[in-house]
mmCIF file with all atom_site columns, C-alpha atoms in Angstrom:
data_model
loop_
_atom_site.group_PDB
_atom_site.id
_atom_site.type_symbol
_atom_site.label_atom_id
_atom_site.label_alt_id
_atom_site.label_comp_id
_atom_site.label_asym_id
_atom_site.label_entity_id
_atom_site.label_seq_id
_atom_site.pdbx_PDB_ins_code
_atom_site.Cartn_x
_atom_site.Cartn_y
_atom_site.Cartn_z
_atom_site.occupancy
_atom_site.B_iso_or_equiv
_atom_site.pdbx_formal_charge
_atom_site.auth_seq_id
_atom_site.auth_comp_id
_atom_site.auth_asym_id
_atom_site.auth_atom_id
_atom_site.pdbx_PDB_model_num
ATOM 1   C CA . UNK A 1 1   ? 0.022   0.027  -0.057  1.00 45.00 ? 1   UNK A CA 1
ATOM 2   C CA . UNK A 1 2   ? 2.880   2.354  0.947   1.00 48.00 ? 2   UNK A CA 1
ATOM 3   C CA . UNK A 1 3   ? 4.611   1.632  -2.381  1.00 48.00 ? 3   UNK A CA 1
ATOM 4   C CA . UNK A 1 4   ? 1.173   2.388  -4.342  1.00 44.00 ? 4   UNK A CA 1
ATOM 5   C CA . UNK A 1 5   ? 0.989   5.480  -2.624  1.00 41.00 ? 5   UNK A CA 1
ATOM 6   C CA . UNK A 1 6   ? 4.430   6.516  -3.249  1.00 41.00 ? 6   UNK A CA 1
ATOM 7   C CA . UNK A 1 7   ? 4.001   5.605  -7.020  1.00 42.00 ? 7   UNK A CA 1
ATOM 8   C CA . UNK A 1 8   ? 0.743   7.858  -7.261  1.00 39.00 ? 8   UNK A CA 1
ATOM 9   C CA . UNK A 1 9   ? 2.622   10.762 -5.564  1.00 41.00 ? 9   UNK A CA 1
ATOM 10  C CA . UNK A 1 10  ? 5.776   10.195 -8.063  1.00 39.00 ? 10  UNK A CA 1
ATOM 11  C CA . UNK A 1 11  ? 3.259   10.323 -11.109 1.00 38.00 ? 11  UNK A CA 1
ATOM 12  C CA . UNK A 1 12  ? 1.466   13.347 -9.770  1.00 38.00 ? 12  UNK A CA 1
ATOM 13  C CA . UNK A 1 13  ? 4.834   15.176 -9.194  1.00 40.00 ? 13  UNK A CA 1
ATOM 14  C CA . UNK A 1 14  ? 6.506   13.828 -12.642 1.00 40.00 ? 14  UNK A CA 1
ATOM 15  C CA . UNK A 1 15  ? 3.748   13.584 -15.225 1.00 41.00 ? 15  UNK A CA 1
ATOM 16  C CA . UNK A 1 16  ? 5.018   11.445 -18.281 1.00 43.00 ? 16  UNK A CA 1
ATOM 17  C CA . UNK A 1 17  ? 6.355   13.202 -21.107 1.00 51.00 ? 17  UNK A CA 1
ATOM 18  C CA . UNK A 1 18  ? 3.244   13.316 -23.050 1.00 66.00 ? 18  UNK A CA 1
ATOM 19  C CA . UNK A 1 19  ? -0.093  14.485 -21.666 1.00 73.00 ? 19  UNK A CA 1
ATOM 20  C CA . UNK A 1 20  ? -3.311  16.406 -22.699 1.00 71.00 ? 20  UNK A CA 1
ATOM 21  C CA . UNK A 1 21  ? -5.882  17.977 -20.652 1.00 90.00 ? 21  UNK A CA 1
ATOM 22  C CA . UNK A 1 22  ? -8.586  20.793 -20.512 1.00 90.00 ? 22  UNK A CA 1
ATOM 23  C CA . UNK A 1 23  ? -6.677  22.960 -18.074 1.00 88.00 ? 23  UNK A CA 1
ATOM 24  C CA . UNK A 1 24  ? -9.540  25.314 -17.538 1.00 93.00 ? 24  UNK A CA 1
ATOM 25  C CA . UNK A 1 25  ? -12.898 25.754 -18.349 1.00 93.00 ? 25  UNK A CA 1
ATOM 26  C CA . UNK A 1 26  ? -15.964 28.171 -17.793 1.00 93.00 ? 26  UNK A CA 1
ATOM 27  C CA . UNK A 1 27  ? -19.071 29.119 -19.668 1.00 93.00 ? 27  UNK A CA 1
ATOM 28  C CA . UNK A 1 28  ? -16.902 31.662 -21.354 1.00 95.00 ? 28  UNK A CA 1
ATOM 29  C CA . UNK A 1 29  ? -14.051 29.790 -22.504 1.00 96.00 ? 29  UNK A CA 1
ATOM 30  C CA . UNK A 1 30  ? -11.652 26.999 -22.033 1.00 96.00 ? 30  UNK A CA 1
ATOM 31  C CA . UNK A 1 31  ? -7.903  26.126 -22.662 1.00 96.00 ? 31  UNK A CA 1
ATOM 32  C CA . UNK A 1 32  ? -6.710  22.910 -23.833 1.00 95.00 ? 32  UNK A CA 1
ATOM 33  C CA . UNK A 1 33  ? -3.093  21.730 -23.567 1.00 95.00 ? 33  UNK A CA 1
ATOM 34  C CA . UNK A 1 34  ? -1.424  18.838 -25.181 1.00 93.00 ? 34  UNK A CA 1
ATOM 35  C CA . UNK A 1 35  ? 2.596   17.898 -24.785 1.00 93.00 ? 35  UNK A CA 1
ATOM 36  C CA . UNK A 1 36  ? 4.135   15.229 -26.653 1.00 91.00 ? 36  UNK A CA 1
ATOM 37  C CA . UNK A 1 37  ? 7.519   14.403 -27.783 1.00 91.00 ? 37  UNK A CA 1
ATOM 38  C CA . UNK A 1 38  ? 8.775   13.523 -31.263 1.00 91.00 ? 38  UNK A CA 1
ATOM 39  C CA . UNK A 1 39  ? 11.830  11.779 -32.134 1.00 91.00 ? 39  UNK A CA 1
ATOM 40  C CA . UNK A 1 40  ? 13.133  14.475 -34.592 1.00 91.00 ? 40  UNK A CA 1
ATOM 41  C CA . UNK A 1 41  ? 14.727  17.829 -34.427 1.00 92.00 ? 41  UNK A CA 1
ATOM 42  C CA . UNK A 1 42  ? 12.555  20.907 -33.781 1.00 94.00 ? 42  UNK A CA 1
ATOM 43  C CA . UNK A 1 43  ? 13.016  22.264 -37.251 1.00 94.00 ? 43  UNK A CA 1
ATOM 44  C CA . UNK A 1 44  ? 11.785  19.228 -39.098 1.00 94.00 ? 44  UNK A CA 1
ATOM 45  C CA . UNK A 1 45  ? 8.831   19.054 -36.480 1.00 95.00 ? 45  UNK A CA 1
ATOM 46  C CA . UNK A 1 46  ? 7.728   22.643 -37.414 1.00 96.00 ? 46  UNK A CA 1
ATOM 47  C CA . UNK A 1 47  ? 8.035   21.723 -41.132 1.00 96.00 ? 47  UNK A CA 1
ATOM 48  C CA . UNK A 1 48  ? 5.878   18.828 -40.878 1.00 96.00 ? 48  UNK A CA 1
ATOM 49  C CA . UNK A 1 49  ? 3.271   20.889 -39.046 1.00 96.00 ? 49  UNK A CA 1
ATOM 50  C CA . UNK A 1 50  ? 3.378   23.635 -41.604 1.00 97.00 ? 50  UNK A CA 1
ATOM 51  C CA . UNK A 1 51  ? 4.551   22.094 -44.821 1.00 96.00 ? 51  UNK A CA 1
ATOM 52  C CA . UNK A 1 52  ? 3.232   18.601 -44.613 1.00 96.00 ? 52  UNK A CA 1
ATOM 53  C CA . UNK A 1 53  ? -0.273  18.874 -42.811 1.00 96.00 ? 53  UNK A CA 1
ATOM 54  C CA . UNK A 1 54  ? -1.865  16.839 -45.351 1.00 96.00 ? 54  UNK A CA 1
ATOM 55  C CA . UNK A 1 55  ? 0.186   13.617 -44.443 1.00 95.00 ? 55  UNK A CA 1
ATOM 56  C CA . UNK A 1 56  ? -0.735  13.577 -40.661 1.00 95.00 ? 56  UNK A CA 1
ATOM 57  C CA . UNK A 1 57  ? -4.026  15.537 -40.081 1.00 95.00 ? 57  UNK A CA 1
ATOM 58  C CA . UNK A 1 58  ? -6.900  13.026 -39.741 1.00 94.00 ? 58  UNK A CA 1
ATOM 59  C CA . UNK A 1 59  ? -9.134  13.479 -42.658 1.00 94.00 ? 59  UNK A CA 1
ATOM 60  C CA . UNK A 1 60  ? -12.250 12.864 -40.589 1.00 93.00 ? 60  UNK A CA 1
ATOM 61  C CA . UNK A 1 61  ? -11.648 16.341 -39.105 1.00 93.00 ? 61  UNK A CA 1
ATOM 62  C CA . UNK A 1 62  ? -11.856 18.134 -42.427 1.00 94.00 ? 62  UNK A CA 1
ATOM 63  C CA . UNK A 1 63  ? -14.743 19.690 -44.353 1.00 94.00 ? 63  UNK A CA 1
ATOM 64  C CA . UNK A 1 64  ? -13.662 18.057 -47.850 1.00 95.00 ? 64  UNK A CA 1
ATOM 65  C CA . UNK A 1 65  ? -12.921 14.740 -46.314 1.00 95.00 ? 65  UNK A CA 1
ATOM 66  C CA . UNK A 1 66  ? -9.259  14.856 -47.658 1.00 96.00 ? 66  UNK A CA 1
ATOM 67  C CA . UNK A 1 67  ? -6.477  16.033 -45.522 1.00 96.00 ? 67  UNK A CA 1
ATOM 68  C CA . UNK A 1 68  ? -4.402  16.648 -48.817 1.00 97.00 ? 68  UNK A CA 1
ATOM 69  C CA . UNK A 1 69  ? -6.634  19.775 -49.347 1.00 97.00 ? 69  UNK A CA 1
ATOM 70  C CA . UNK A 1 70  ? -5.132  21.423 -46.213 1.00 97.00 ? 70  UNK A CA 1
ATOM 71  C CA . UNK A 1 71  ? -2.395  23.955 -46.260 1.00 97.00 ? 71  UNK A CA 1
ATOM 72  C CA . UNK A 1 72  ? -0.730  26.328 -43.683 1.00 97.00 ? 72  UNK A CA 1
ATOM 73  C CA . UNK A 1 73  ? 1.093   29.425 -45.033 1.00 98.00 ? 73  UNK A CA 1
ATOM 74  C CA . UNK A 1 74  ? 3.628   29.827 -42.268 1.00 97.00 ? 74  UNK A CA 1
ATOM 75  C CA . UNK A 1 75  ? 3.857   33.904 -42.457 1.00 97.00 ? 75  UNK A CA 1
ATOM 76  C CA . UNK A 1 76  ? 2.105   36.589 -40.631 1.00 98.00 ? 76  UNK A CA 1
ATOM 77  C CA . UNK A 1 77  ? -1.328  36.922 -41.966 1.00 98.00 ? 77  UNK A CA 1
ATOM 78  C CA . UNK A 1 78  ? -1.037  33.260 -43.743 1.00 98.00 ? 78  UNK A CA 1
ATOM 79  C CA . UNK A 1 79  ? -3.755  31.255 -44.115 1.00 98.00 ? 79  UNK A CA 1
ATOM 80  C CA . UNK A 1 80  ? -4.351  27.735 -42.608 1.00 97.00 ? 80  UNK A CA 1
ATOM 81  C CA . UNK A 1 81  ? -6.829  26.877 -45.470 1.00 97.00 ? 81  UNK A CA 1
ATOM 82  C CA . UNK A 1 82  ? -8.532  23.899 -47.059 1.00 97.00 ? 82  UNK A CA 1
ATOM 83  C CA . UNK A 1 83  ? -9.560  23.612 -50.724 1.00 97.00 ? 83  UNK A CA 1
ATOM 84  C CA . UNK A 1 84  ? -13.164 22.462 -51.292 1.00 97.00 ? 84  UNK A CA 1
ATOM 85  C CA . UNK A 1 85  ? -14.675 21.246 -54.483 1.00 95.00 ? 85  UNK A CA 1
ATOM 86  C CA . UNK A 1 86  ? -16.107 24.442 -55.231 1.00 95.00 ? 86  UNK A CA 1
ATOM 87  C CA . UNK A 1 87  ? -14.489 26.826 -52.769 1.00 97.00 ? 87  UNK A CA 1
ATOM 88  C CA . UNK A 1 88  ? -12.519 26.927 -49.610 1.00 97.00 ? 88  UNK A CA 1
ATOM 89  C CA . UNK A 1 89  ? -12.309 27.421 -45.986 1.00 96.00 ? 89  UNK A CA 1
ATOM 90  C CA . UNK A 1 90  ? -10.111 29.658 -43.722 1.00 96.00 ? 90  UNK A CA 1
ATOM 91  C CA . UNK A 1 91  ? -9.472  27.585 -40.700 1.00 96.00 ? 91  UNK A CA 1
ATOM 92  C CA . UNK A 1 92  ? -7.064  29.888 -38.822 1.00 97.00 ? 92  UNK A CA 1
ATOM 93  C CA . UNK A 1 93  ? -4.795  32.904 -39.658 1.00 98.00 ? 93  UNK A CA 1
ATOM 94  C CA . UNK A 1 94  ? -0.932  32.669 -38.648 1.00 98.00 ? 94  UNK A CA 1
ATOM 95  C CA . UNK A 1 95  ? -0.202  35.434 -36.239 1.00 98.00 ? 95  UNK A CA 1
ATOM 96  C CA . UNK A 1 96  ? 3.361   34.528 -35.181 1.00 98.00 ? 96  UNK A CA 1
ATOM 97  C CA . UNK A 1 97  ? 5.688   32.389 -36.996 1.00 98.00 ? 97  UNK A CA 1
ATOM 98  C CA . UNK A 1 98  ? 9.300   31.351 -36.082 1.00 97.00 ? 98  UNK A CA 1
ATOM 99  C CA . UNK A 1 99  ? 10.571  28.387 -37.811 1.00 97.00 ? 99  UNK A CA 1
ATOM 100 C CA . UNK A 1 100 ? 11.812  25.445 -35.587 1.00 95.00 ? 100 UNK A CA 1
ATOM 101 C CA . UNK A 1 101 ? 10.435  27.467 -32.551 1.00 95.00 ? 101 UNK A CA 1
ATOM 102 C CA . UNK A 1 102 ? 6.778   28.631 -32.387 1.00 97.00 ? 102 UNK A CA 1
ATOM 103 C CA . UNK A 1 103 ? 3.694   29.031 -34.648 1.00 97.00 ? 103 UNK A CA 1
ATOM 104 C CA . UNK A 1 104 ? 0.679   30.863 -33.586 1.00 98.00 ? 104 UNK A CA 1
ATOM 105 C CA . UNK A 1 105 ? -2.527  30.899 -35.176 1.00 98.00 ? 105 UNK A CA 1
ATOM 106 C CA . UNK A 1 106 ? -6.078  32.600 -34.478 1.00 98.00 ? 106 UNK A CA 1
ATOM 107 C CA . UNK A 1 107 ? -9.599  31.312 -35.385 1.00 96.00 ? 107 UNK A CA 1
ATOM 108 C CA . UNK A 1 108 ? -12.078 28.963 -34.180 1.00 94.00 ? 108 UNK A CA 1
ATOM 109 C CA . UNK A 1 109 ? -11.618 25.196 -35.489 1.00 93.00 ? 109 UNK A CA 1
ATOM 110 C CA . UNK A 1 110 ? -14.133 23.155 -37.057 1.00 89.00 ? 110 UNK A CA 1
ATOM 111 C CA . UNK A 1 111 ? -17.724 23.774 -35.539 1.00 88.00 ? 111 UNK A CA 1
ATOM 112 C CA . UNK A 1 112 ? -16.301 26.413 -33.542 1.00 92.00 ? 112 UNK A CA 1
ATOM 113 C CA . UNK A 1 113 ? -16.265 28.507 -36.660 1.00 91.00 ? 113 UNK A CA 1
ATOM 114 C CA . UNK A 1 114 ? -20.155 28.738 -36.512 1.00 92.00 ? 114 UNK A CA 1
ATOM 115 C CA . UNK A 1 115 ? -20.204 30.361 -33.222 1.00 93.00 ? 115 UNK A CA 1
ATOM 116 C CA . UNK A 1 116 ? -19.137 33.856 -31.823 1.00 94.00 ? 116 UNK A CA 1
ATOM 117 C CA . UNK A 1 117 ? -16.053 32.442 -30.261 1.00 94.00 ? 117 UNK A CA 1
ATOM 118 C CA . UNK A 1 118 ? -12.236 32.845 -31.219 1.00 94.00 ? 118 UNK A CA 1
ATOM 119 C CA . UNK A 1 119 ? -9.113  30.907 -30.258 1.00 97.00 ? 119 UNK A CA 1
ATOM 120 C CA . UNK A 1 120 ? -5.551  31.172 -30.189 1.00 97.00 ? 120 UNK A CA 1
ATOM 121 C CA . UNK A 1 121 ? -3.418  28.045 -30.809 1.00 97.00 ? 121 UNK A CA 1
ATOM 122 C CA . UNK A 1 122 ? 0.197   28.176 -30.180 1.00 97.00 ? 122 UNK A CA 1
ATOM 123 C CA . UNK A 1 123 ? 2.666   25.317 -31.042 1.00 96.00 ? 123 UNK A CA 1
ATOM 124 C CA . UNK A 1 124 ? 5.952   25.540 -29.410 1.00 95.00 ? 124 UNK A CA 1
ATOM 125 C CA . UNK A 1 125 ? 8.867   23.225 -30.327 1.00 94.00 ? 125 UNK A CA 1
ATOM 126 C CA . UNK A 1 126 ? 11.683  22.705 -27.782 1.00 92.00 ? 126 UNK A CA 1
ATOM 127 C CA . UNK A 1 127 ? 14.521  20.417 -28.668 1.00 90.00 ? 127 UNK A CA 1
ATOM 128 C CA . UNK A 1 128 ? 16.803  18.566 -26.294 1.00 87.00 ? 128 UNK A CA 1
ATOM 129 C CA . UNK A 1 129 ? 18.726  15.245 -26.440 1.00 80.00 ? 129 UNK A CA 1
ATOM 130 C CA . UNK A 1 130 ? 17.886  14.473 -29.833 1.00 80.00 ? 130 UNK A CA 1
ATOM 131 C CA . UNK A 1 131 ? 13.892  14.938 -29.381 1.00 86.00 ? 131 UNK A CA 1
ATOM 132 C CA . UNK A 1 132 ? 11.580  17.595 -29.687 1.00 88.00 ? 132 UNK A CA 1
ATOM 133 C CA . UNK A 1 133 ? 8.697   18.608 -27.118 1.00 89.00 ? 133 UNK A CA 1
ATOM 134 C CA . UNK A 1 134 ? 5.543   19.925 -28.723 1.00 86.00 ? 134 UNK A CA 1
ATOM 135 C CA . UNK A 1 135 ? 3.690   21.970 -26.245 1.00 79.00 ? 135 UNK A CA 1
ATOM 136 C CA . UNK A 1 136 ? 3.061   25.736 -25.148 1.00 61.00 ? 136 UNK A CA 1
ATOM 137 C CA . UNK B 2 1   ? 0.193   22.717 -28.135 1.00 94.00 ? 1   UNK B CA 1
ATOM 138 C CA . UNK B 2 2   ? -2.241  25.222 -26.464 1.00 95.00 ? 2   UNK B CA 1
ATOM 139 C CA . UNK B 2 3   ? -5.678  26.252 -27.515 1.00 96.00 ? 3   UNK B CA 1
ATOM 140 C CA . UNK B 2 4   ? -7.478  28.915 -25.797 1.00 97.00 ? 4   UNK B CA 1
ATOM 141 C CA . UNK B 2 5   ? -11.092 29.630 -26.756 1.00 97.00 ? 5   UNK B CA 1
ATOM 142 C CA . UNK B 2 6   ? -13.605 32.352 -25.498 1.00 97.00 ? 6   UNK B CA 1
ATOM 143 C CA . UNK B 2 7   ? -16.682 33.784 -26.714 1.00 96.00 ? 7   UNK B CA 1
ATOM 144 C CA . UNK B 2 8   ? -20.305 33.011 -26.701 1.00 94.00 ? 8   UNK B CA 1
ATOM 145 C CA . UNK B 2 9   ? -22.095 29.805 -27.316 1.00 91.00 ? 9   UNK B CA 1
ATOM 146 C CA . UNK B 2 10  ? -25.790 29.896 -27.016 1.00 90.00 ? 10  UNK B CA 1
ATOM 147 C CA . UNK B 2 11  ? -27.396 27.627 -24.225 1.00 89.00 ? 11  UNK B CA 1
ATOM 148 C CA . UNK B 2 12  ? -24.646 25.906 -22.139 1.00 87.00 ? 12  UNK B CA 1
ATOM 149 C CA . UNK B 2 13  ? -21.576 28.180 -22.869 1.00 93.00 ? 13  UNK B CA 1
ATOM 150 C CA . UNK B 2 14  ? -18.294 27.612 -24.734 1.00 93.00 ? 14  UNK B CA 1
ATOM 151 C CA . UNK B 2 15  ? -17.024 25.489 -21.737 1.00 93.00 ? 15  UNK B CA 1
ATOM 152 C CA . UNK B 2 16  ? -19.221 22.457 -22.569 1.00 93.00 ? 16  UNK B CA 1
ATOM 153 C CA . UNK B 2 17  ? -17.179 21.890 -25.911 1.00 93.00 ? 17  UNK B CA 1
ATOM 154 C CA . UNK B 2 18  ? -13.870 21.911 -24.130 1.00 93.00 ? 18  UNK B CA 1
ATOM 155 C CA . UNK B 2 19  ? -13.751 18.012 -23.735 1.00 92.00 ? 19  UNK B CA 1
ATOM 156 C CA . UNK B 2 20  ? -14.739 17.363 -27.464 1.00 92.00 ? 20  UNK B CA 1
ATOM 157 C CA . UNK B 2 21  ? -12.032 19.829 -28.614 1.00 93.00 ? 21  UNK B CA 1
ATOM 158 C CA . UNK B 2 22  ? -9.650  18.250 -26.299 1.00 93.00 ? 22  UNK B CA 1
ATOM 159 C CA . UNK B 2 23  ? -10.068 14.850 -27.777 1.00 91.00 ? 23  UNK B CA 1
ATOM 160 C CA . UNK B 2 24  ? -9.747  16.093 -31.371 1.00 92.00 ? 24  UNK B CA 1
ATOM 161 C CA . UNK B 2 25  ? -6.551  18.120 -30.778 1.00 93.00 ? 25  UNK B CA 1
ATOM 162 C CA . UNK B 2 26  ? -4.872  15.533 -28.461 1.00 92.00 ? 26  UNK B CA 1
ATOM 163 C CA . UNK B 2 27  ? -5.281  12.890 -31.321 1.00 91.00 ? 27  UNK B CA 1
ATOM 164 C CA . UNK B 2 28  ? -4.085  15.346 -34.050 1.00 92.00 ? 28  UNK B CA 1
ATOM 165 C CA . UNK B 2 29  ? -0.987  16.356 -32.150 1.00 92.00 ? 29  UNK B CA 1
ATOM 166 C CA . UNK B 2 30  ? -0.240  12.758 -31.503 1.00 92.00 ? 30  UNK B CA 1
ATOM 167 C CA . UNK B 2 31  ? -0.656  12.137 -35.222 1.00 93.00 ? 31  UNK B CA 1
ATOM 168 C CA . UNK B 2 32  ? 1.879   14.826 -35.881 1.00 94.00 ? 32  UNK B CA 1
ATOM 169 C CA . UNK B 2 33  ? 4.630   13.330 -33.486 1.00 93.00 ? 33  UNK B CA 1
ATOM 170 C CA . UNK B 2 34  ? 4.184   10.051 -34.881 1.00 93.00 ? 34  UNK B CA 1
ATOM 171 C CA . UNK B 2 35  ? 4.607   11.175 -38.179 1.00 94.00 ? 35  UNK B CA 1
ATOM 172 C CA . UNK B 2 36  ? 7.592   13.425 -37.358 1.00 92.00 ? 36  UNK B CA 1
ATOM 173 C CA . UNK B 2 37  ? 9.120   10.366 -35.657 1.00 90.00 ? 37  UNK B CA 1
ATOM 174 C CA . UNK B 2 38  ? 8.786   8.215  -38.394 1.00 91.00 ? 38  UNK B CA 1
ATOM 175 C CA . UNK B 2 39  ? 9.458   10.021 -41.555 1.00 86.00 ? 39  UNK B CA 1
#
């Protein structure tokens, strides 16, 4: 029993390298935080986010049903956009871009677009010991 | 990755959407990490 309590205490003090959580929530808004490690340099992780989104984004969370229609123009004012057969979608707008370190975008994703809400999404990349932590 | 959302949603408010958004974004960030780690 004592060992089990110690283990729980250790986990609470030292969470695993990857975690996801709703860190706060109220009727007026919320914050979601996700931290994961990737076995790659930060620059490559940043490039995958901005240049290869069509290769990893789940197509089930697109309007067109095809992640290859997604793109991120990673410069201030750039568009996180999606091509549609006869039109297109602006998902978010880039408001901060520092390759290999930080990408920040503004907008309401998915069904949030139809609500009177806005959001700020930050992707921070920290490289150490041959791996990159993606968080903010 | 952090996503901060605020505003007005009729009825129960924006906060009720947090869990669903968390689920989607957690899966997406993990997919990115997996992709980067294997390509």
